[in-house]
């Protein structure tokens, strides 16, 4: 009787994927029963591109756009860059989503894949952009929102911006973690997506600042 050849040893990548899969499954099993699914779905919706991009365009067309343009121009272009990069990586790696992933309606075929987490990259892109653009946001509040600032925190713009940065960073961290707890992604998907989002935010802030082009569009809209 022929003896079956021994199975080849696991490669390093296979070991990492196995550990990642087991850790993700345990976290999902441990925390999901105690977290309201509606809350996790609301976090998912809050970071959805189909929600975020129209809101960003609405800000671009609002009265705040004049002073927020140094923030909005790289922000909007960065959102598009993030969408393209995440979609490309998903198609290249084609990592299936966790088997316990609840039913979802992917907008495009790339959403069927798990690596990296697009929601994690998007929320950390937003958090990094808000953090590095705090001075621009502060200037916008001084220029257009001073009445609101005075009513809220006595006109302390720096405090308002500081609170905003903290809130956005907490939202980003909670939303990214919820991707594992909801069963949409593995831990490594979220970690990779978060790192990608921070890198995209820094890249957009330094290299995607086209205020003049955006100001021409706004001027044509006004005229």
Coordinates of C-alpha atoms in Angstrom, one line a residue, residues 47-126:
X47 CA -17.6 55.5 6.8
X48 CA -19.2 54.4 3.5
X49 CA -17.8 56.1 0.4
X50 CA -21.4 56.5 -1.0
X51 CA -22.1 58.7 2.1
X52 CA -18.8 60.4 2.6
X53 CA -18.1 61.6 -0.9
X54 CA -21.4 63.4 -1.4
X55 CA -21.0 65.1 2.0
X56 CA -17.5 66.3 1.0
X57 CA -18.8 67.7 -2.3
X58 CA -21.6 69.5 -0.4
X59 CA -19.0 71.1 1.8
X60 CA -17.1 72.2 -1.3
X61 CA -20.2 74.0 -2.5
X62 CA -21.0 75.5 0.9
X63 CA -20.0 79.0 2.1
X64 CA -17.2 77.4 4.2
X65 CA -15.5 76.2 1.0
X66 CA -13.6 79.5 0.6
X67 CA -11.6 79.1 3.8
X68 CA -11.7 75.3 3.8
X69 CA -10.3 74.9 0.3
X70 CA -6.8 74.0 1.4
X71 CA -8.4 71.1 3.3
X72 CA -11.2 70.1 0.9
X73 CA -9.1 69.9 -2.2
X74 CA -6.7 67.2 -1.0
X75 CA -9.5 65.6 1.0
X76 CA -11.7 65.0 -1.9
X77 CA -8.9 63.9 -4.2
X78 CA -7.6 61.7 -1.4
X79 CA -10.9 60.0 -1.0
X80 CA -10.8 59.1 -4.7
X81 CA -7.2 57.9 -4.4
X82 CA -8.2 55.7 -1.5
X83 CA -11.0 54.2 -3.4
X84 CA -8.8 53.4 -6.4
X85 CA -5.9 52.0 -4.3
X86 CA -8.1 49.8 -2.1
X87 CA -10.0 48.5 -5.0
X88 CA -6.8 47.6 -6.9
X89 CA -5.3 45.8 -3.9
X90 CA -8.5 43.9 -3.3
X91 CA -8.5 42.6 -6.9
X92 CA -4.8 41.7 -6.7
X93 CA -5.0 39.8 -3.4
X94 CA -8.6 38.5 -3.7
X95 CA -8.7 37.4 0.0
X96 CA -12.2 36.1 0.8
X97 CA -14.1 37.7 3.6
X98 CA -14.6 35.7 6.8
X99 CA -17.0 32.8 6.5
X100 CA -19.1 34.2 9.3
X101 CA -19.5 37.6 7.5
X102 CA -23.2 38.6 7.7
X103 CA -25.1 39.3 4.5
X104 CA -24.0 42.4 2.7
X105 CA -24.7 44.1 -0.6
X106 CA -21.4 44.9 -2.3
X107 CA -21.4 48.0 -4.5
X108 CA -18.8 46.6 -6.8
X109 CA -17.3 43.1 -7.3
X110 CA -14.1 44.2 -5.5
X111 CA -16.1 44.6 -2.3
X112 CA -16.5 40.8 -2.1
X113 CA -12.8 40.6 -1.1
X114 CA -11.5 41.3 2.4
X115 CA -7.9 42.7 2.1
X116 CA -7.5 45.5 2.9
X117 CA -10.4 47.0 4.8
X118 CA -11.7 50.0 2.8
X119 CA -13.6 51.4 5.7
X120 CA -10.5 51.3 7.9
X121 CA -8.4 53.0 5.3
X122 CA -11.1 55.6 4.7
X123 CA -11.6 56.5 8.4
X124 CA -7.9 56.7 9.1
X125 CA -7.4 58.8 6.0
X126 CA -10.1 61.2 7.4

